[in-house]
């Protein structure tokens, strides 16, 4: 039948909706209480013991430095002399001079040039003095020629350009000399400071490891804080995810209880009202029949004027609706007698209270496991302490510390000598640069006075004191150049020999790693300089490999020779410390969803309600009967018609009787018919409610009972699933704290506390200080000073030739 098909479809839809509601919490909920793990903040334990990395600082003199390096590459094109160095380090007496000369051939050629310059310039100076005493060099022109002015201007320009080149070079020499002086003192001081920092870094490894281990207090406190709120968070999560399903079942149950109470109330009204209407009809029937007889007799009286029009309505005056024919609901009321036997309101309140108490129940049930986990955290602290206890470095870093102490002690005398030599170089360089400036001053003064004297002289053969003074200033500059040029070339060659060899022998091979390859090759160094043994490096390693490993961030234990291998990553595996913590959380179970929504007597009440037959009553019969009026003819209408006829009557007796009948009809309407109509309206409300409820009653009750039973059965299952899910989320969150800490431990030990990167940084800093900050300006100094020195030769020539033009001409030729 269509009704049963509709009920089946409704039940199927309700079942699907219930299944979706029950399965959704466990299937689609994400981690609720365990949001993203916060980033733990650990204290930097080793900030005061660091070797800061130095880098080449860009400079406006970089083009000059590059030019000097290219010049040195041309002078010294030989690669690193491995054979010569091996012999010099192992058997110094076996080194032959020819080998050194062959390697230093470029420097030997430069030394030859410097020697020739040193000899030639003083000899040339003495020759010039002899000629000057003979009035031949720097004297007067013999005759005036037309080209004399052009030659004079050409000499002025050449001397000016030469002076400008010398001035530029001497300024560069001054600047680079000051840079060498400014970098030498901090550079030399950085050597013992760096060695002491490295020793302190190595000596503080055990203390640093212990400080790193002590930082476990940070995740421990965070985890203990999270444990304190775990149980209540789990309870609230279960409550939040299941409340929609539970509250929906309670609301549905409350609706069915309301349907039971309201239906019972309307059934009682229906039965009582139908009986009252049937009894009132029986009472009204004889009175209405008697009233119809009298009204019809009156209207049929010949004395009654115009009464025939109303006679038909009076004759049809009879009763309408007969409620004795409607179906009886006594059987339904008998089936529902005594219901409800249970207090649904109290039952729902208790179920709601039990469900709302889940958070408190979770706190109670999880108290013991929370305490066990807090105790486990104390045991975990002891496990983490084993990282510091098993760390192997303190027993194997002594050779490195001893080597650093020895290097610091042996470097002190050399550093003092270098500092003293640099002081002498700076003094000599400053004095000689000042003399060059004095020569330039003589040139400028001489050219200015000479040019001014020439402009004031009317006759070329006339004597002019300012021109003569200009010539003497130029000759003073020439004398100074002859006098100090040999000292200049000696300073240039001395600084060139030192700085050039540092650049070509040390810095160039340091940059291309040739020095490390030389040190790593067996037999190149004597046994007393075996760095692998002195630094206790791994036997399968060498200085180059150790440098690369340290530069890439390796730990000291990874480059030193230990008795046994030490794998830090193995000691920092999270499961090693968290296995028991995970197991205790994984094994925990608790029943948190035992909620009784509907007791057995309440279920029986609803089942009785569904079987009572309330849906079998034919409410259409009631509705059809209520369509009929209590009296077929309207009593008020008939009464008003009689009142109208009364006014038309000439016979007073007939008029009085019409008035009396009208009053009787009004009295019957007001006293009897209206009360029955009120009962009919009340009956209609009950019929409407019951007729709307009855077709769906069994379906709704069955759905409510099925939903309630399913929710009661599924609540413990779903609560257990949510419990497992939330504990899993909590476990992953806390394990992330462990992982953060252990990752930080590994990173801090490798990159800070027990890192060998400071060793590689110290080597790189040494190259930056020696090559970039000292050798580059040092070489630029001798290069600039050398330019000044060699440009003194054209300066002398142009100055001597120009003096003749500032003096009067002996013979004036036209």
mmCIF file of N, CA and C in Angstrom, residues 512-561:
data_model
loop_
_atom_site.group_PDB
_atom_site.id
_atom_site.type_symbol
_atom_site.label_atom_id
_atom_site.label_comp_id
_atom_site.label_asym_id
_atom_site.label_seq_id
_atom_site.Cartn_x
_atom_site.Cartn_y
_atom_site.Cartn_z
ATOM 1 N N UNK A 512 94.091 28.437 -3.907
ATOM 2 C CA UNK A 512 93.809 27.264 -4.756
ATOM 3 C C UNK A 512 94.044 25.934 -4.048
ATOM 4 N N UNK A 513 94.209 25.975 -2.716
ATOM 5 C CA UNK A 513 94.307 24.764 -1.879
ATOM 6 C C UNK A 513 95.596 23.964 -2.103
ATOM 7 N N UNK A 514 96.547 24.530 -2.820
ATOM 8 C CA UNK A 514 97.796 23.791 -3.053
ATOM 9 C C UNK A 514 98.569 23.586 -1.760
ATOM 10 N N UNK A 515 98.461 24.534 -0.846
ATOM 11 C CA UNK A 515 99.172 24.393 0.438
ATOM 12 C C UNK A 515 98.648 23.176 1.195
ATOM 13 N N UNK A 516 97.307 23.008 1.211
ATOM 14 C CA UNK A 516 96.732 21.853 1.915
ATOM 15 C C UNK A 516 97.172 20.551 1.256
ATOM 16 N N UNK A 517 97.215 20.534 -0.068
ATOM 17 C CA UNK A 517 97.670 19.318 -0.756
ATOM 18 C C UNK A 517 99.117 19.008 -0.406
ATOM 19 N N UNK A 518 99.960 20.055 -0.320
ATOM 20 C CA UNK A 518 101.362 19.841 0.048
ATOM 21 C C UNK A 518 101.465 19.263 1.457
ATOM 22 N N UNK A 519 100.678 19.830 2.387
ATOM 23 C CA UNK A 519 100.721 19.339 3.773
ATOM 24 C C UNK A 519 100.205 17.911 3.866
ATOM 25 N N UNK A 520 99.204 17.572 3.050
ATOM 26 C CA UNK A 520 98.600 16.243 3.119
ATOM 27 C C UNK A 520 99.481 15.165 2.500
ATOM 28 N N UNK A 521 100.393 15.542 1.600
ATOM 29 C CA UNK A 521 101.219 14.532 0.922
ATOM 30 C C UNK A 521 102.227 13.953 1.901
ATOM 31 N N UNK A 522 102.226 12.646 2.098
ATOM 32 C CA UNK A 522 103.174 12.025 3.044
ATOM 33 C C UNK A 522 104.614 12.319 2.638
ATOM 34 N N UNK A 523 105.460 12.623 3.619
ATOM 35 C CA UNK A 523 106.879 12.874 3.391
ATOM 36 C C UNK A 523 107.212 14.316 3.168
ATOM 37 N N UNK A 524 106.227 15.177 2.883
ATOM 38 C CA UNK A 524 106.545 16.596 2.666
ATOM 39 C C UNK A 524 106.925 17.292 3.954
ATOM 40 N N UNK A 525 106.295 16.910 5.058
ATOM 41 C CA UNK A 525 106.583 17.524 6.350
ATOM 42 C C UNK A 525 107.397 16.569 7.201
ATOM 43 N N UNK A 526 108.293 17.105 8.022
ATOM 44 C CA UNK A 526 109.047 16.226 8.931
ATOM 45 C C UNK A 526 108.123 15.628 9.980
ATOM 46 N N UNK A 527 108.530 14.534 10.602
ATOM 47 C CA UNK A 527 107.667 13.903 11.627
ATOM 48 C C UNK A 527 107.261 14.860 12.741
ATOM 49 N N UNK A 528 108.123 15.819 13.078
ATOM 50 C CA UNK A 528 107.784 16.750 14.161
ATOM 51 C C UNK A 528 106.652 17.698 13.773
ATOM 52 N N UNK A 529 106.364 17.785 12.478
ATOM 53 C CA UNK A 529 105.286 18.672 12.001
ATOM 54 C C UNK A 529 104.111 17.883 11.441
ATOM 55 N N UNK A 530 103.973 16.608 11.842
ATOM 56 C CA UNK A 530 102.866 15.782 11.377
ATOM 57 C C UNK A 530 101.562 16.284 12.017
ATOM 58 N N UNK A 531 100.813 17.090 11.271
ATOM 59 C CA UNK A 531 99.612 17.720 11.833
ATOM 60 C C UNK A 531 98.519 16.707 12.117
ATOM 61 N N UNK A 532 98.427 15.657 11.303
ATOM 62 C CA UNK A 532 97.400 14.639 11.547
ATOM 63 C C UNK A 532 97.570 14.013 12.918
ATOM 64 N N UNK A 533 98.850 13.718 13.288
ATOM 65 C CA UNK A 533 99.098 13.114 14.604
ATOM 66 C C UNK A 533 98.991 14.152 15.716
ATOM 67 N N UNK A 534 99.525 15.355 15.467
ATOM 68 C CA UNK A 534 99.511 16.375 16.515
ATOM 69 C C UNK A 534 98.088 16.832 16.845
ATOM 70 N N UNK A 535 97.235 16.879 15.831
ATOM 71 C CA UNK A 535 95.849 17.302 16.077
ATOM 72 C C UNK A 535 94.928 16.129 16.368
ATOM 73 N N UNK A 536 95.466 14.903 16.365
ATOM 74 C CA UNK A 536 94.681 13.681 16.638
ATOM 75 C C UNK A 536 93.530 13.534 15.641
ATOM 76 N N UNK A 537 93.815 13.828 14.356
ATOM 77 C CA UNK A 537 92.794 13.646 13.324
ATOM 78 C C UNK A 537 92.618 12.163 13.027
ATOM 79 N N UNK A 538 91.495 11.839 12.392
ATOM 80 C CA UNK A 538 91.261 10.447 12.012
ATOM 81 C C UNK A 538 92.386 9.951 11.124
ATOM 82 N N UNK A 539 92.729 8.675 11.300
ATOM 83 C CA UNK A 539 93.841 8.120 10.523
ATOM 84 C C UNK A 539 93.520 8.069 9.034
ATOM 85 N N UNK A 540 92.246 7.942 8.700
ATOM 86 C CA UNK A 540 91.875 7.900 7.282
ATOM 87 C C UNK A 540 91.589 9.289 6.729
ATOM 88 N N UNK A 541 91.940 10.339 7.504
ATOM 89 C CA UNK A 541 91.672 11.705 7.084
ATOM 90 C C UNK A 541 92.981 12.467 6.946
ATOM 91 N N UNK A 542 92.922 13.701 6.494
ATOM 92 C CA UNK A 542 94.074 14.583 6.407
ATOM 93 C C UNK A 542 93.583 16.006 6.634
ATOM 94 N N UNK A 543 94.507 16.962 6.538
ATOM 95 C CA UNK A 543 94.142 18.338 6.857
ATOM 96 C C UNK A 543 93.105 18.879 5.879
ATOM 97 N N UNK A 544 93.248 18.569 4.587
ATOM 98 C CA UNK A 544 92.291 19.061 3.594
ATOM 99 C C UNK A 544 90.902 18.516 3.869
ATOM 100 N N UNK A 545 90.809 17.209 4.111
ATOM 101 C CA UNK A 545 89.499 16.595 4.381
ATOM 102 C C UNK A 545 88.901 17.147 5.666
ATOM 103 N N UNK A 546 89.760 17.283 6.712
ATOM 104 C CA UNK A 546 89.259 17.825 7.972
ATOM 105 C C UNK A 546 88.774 19.263 7.780
ATOM 106 N N UNK A 547 89.524 20.047 6.989
ATOM 107 C CA UNK A 547 89.115 21.435 6.732
ATOM 108 C C UNK A 547 87.768 21.479 6.017
ATOM 109 N N UNK A 548 87.608 20.624 5.006
ATOM 110 C CA UNK A 548 86.334 20.618 4.278
ATOM 111 C C UNK A 548 85.191 20.178 5.177
ATOM 112 N N UNK A 549 85.424 19.145 5.990
ATOM 113 C CA UNK A 549 84.360 18.667 6.898
ATOM 114 C C UNK A 549 84.004 19.734 7.920
ATOM 115 N N UNK A 550 85.030 20.376 8.473
ATOM 116 C CA UNK A 550 84.760 21.419 9.465
ATOM 117 C C UNK A 550 84.021 22.595 8.834
ATOM 118 N N UNK A 551 84.419 22.954 7.634
ATOM 119 C CA UNK A 551 83.768 24.087 6.967
ATOM 120 C C UNK A 551 82.307 23.780 6.646
ATOM 121 N N UNK A 552 82.011 22.506 6.389
ATOM 122 C CA UNK A 552 80.633 22.124 6.080
ATOM 123 C C UNK A 552 79.796 21.899 7.330
ATOM 124 N N UNK A 553 80.392 22.058 8.536
ATOM 125 C CA UNK A 553 79.618 21.983 9.773
ATOM 126 C C UNK A 553 79.729 20.684 10.522
ATOM 127 N N UNK A 554 80.820 19.945 10.362
ATOM 128 C CA UNK A 554 80.992 18.680 11.081
ATOM 129 C C UNK A 554 81.322 18.956 12.541
ATOM 130 N N UNK A 555 81.089 17.940 13.376
ATOM 131 C CA UNK A 555 81.437 18.040 14.784
ATOM 132 C C UNK A 555 82.870 17.589 15.015
ATOM 133 N N UNK A 556 83.422 17.986 16.170
ATOM 134 C CA UNK A 556 84.806 17.591 16.475
ATOM 135 C C UNK A 556 84.953 16.083 16.509
ATOM 136 N N UNK A 557 83.948 15.392 17.041
ATOM 137 C CA UNK A 557 84.055 13.936 17.150
ATOM 138 C C UNK A 557 84.087 13.248 15.788
ATOM 139 N N UNK A 558 83.666 13.974 14.744
ATOM 140 C CA UNK A 558 83.645 13.383 13.404
ATOM 141 C C UNK A 558 84.975 13.525 12.673
ATOM 142 N N UNK A 559 85.874 14.364 13.189
ATOM 143 C CA UNK A 559 87.184 14.530 12.538
ATOM 144 C C UNK A 559 88.325 14.028 13.397
ATOM 145 N N UNK A 560 88.079 13.815 14.698
ATOM 146 C CA UNK A 560 89.131 13.332 15.580
ATOM 147 C C UNK A 560 89.161 11.811 15.603
ATOM 148 N N UNK A 561 90.329 11.274 15.990
ATOM 149 C CA UNK A 561 90.496 9.834 16.094
ATOM 150 C C UNK A 561 89.999 9.372 17.456
#
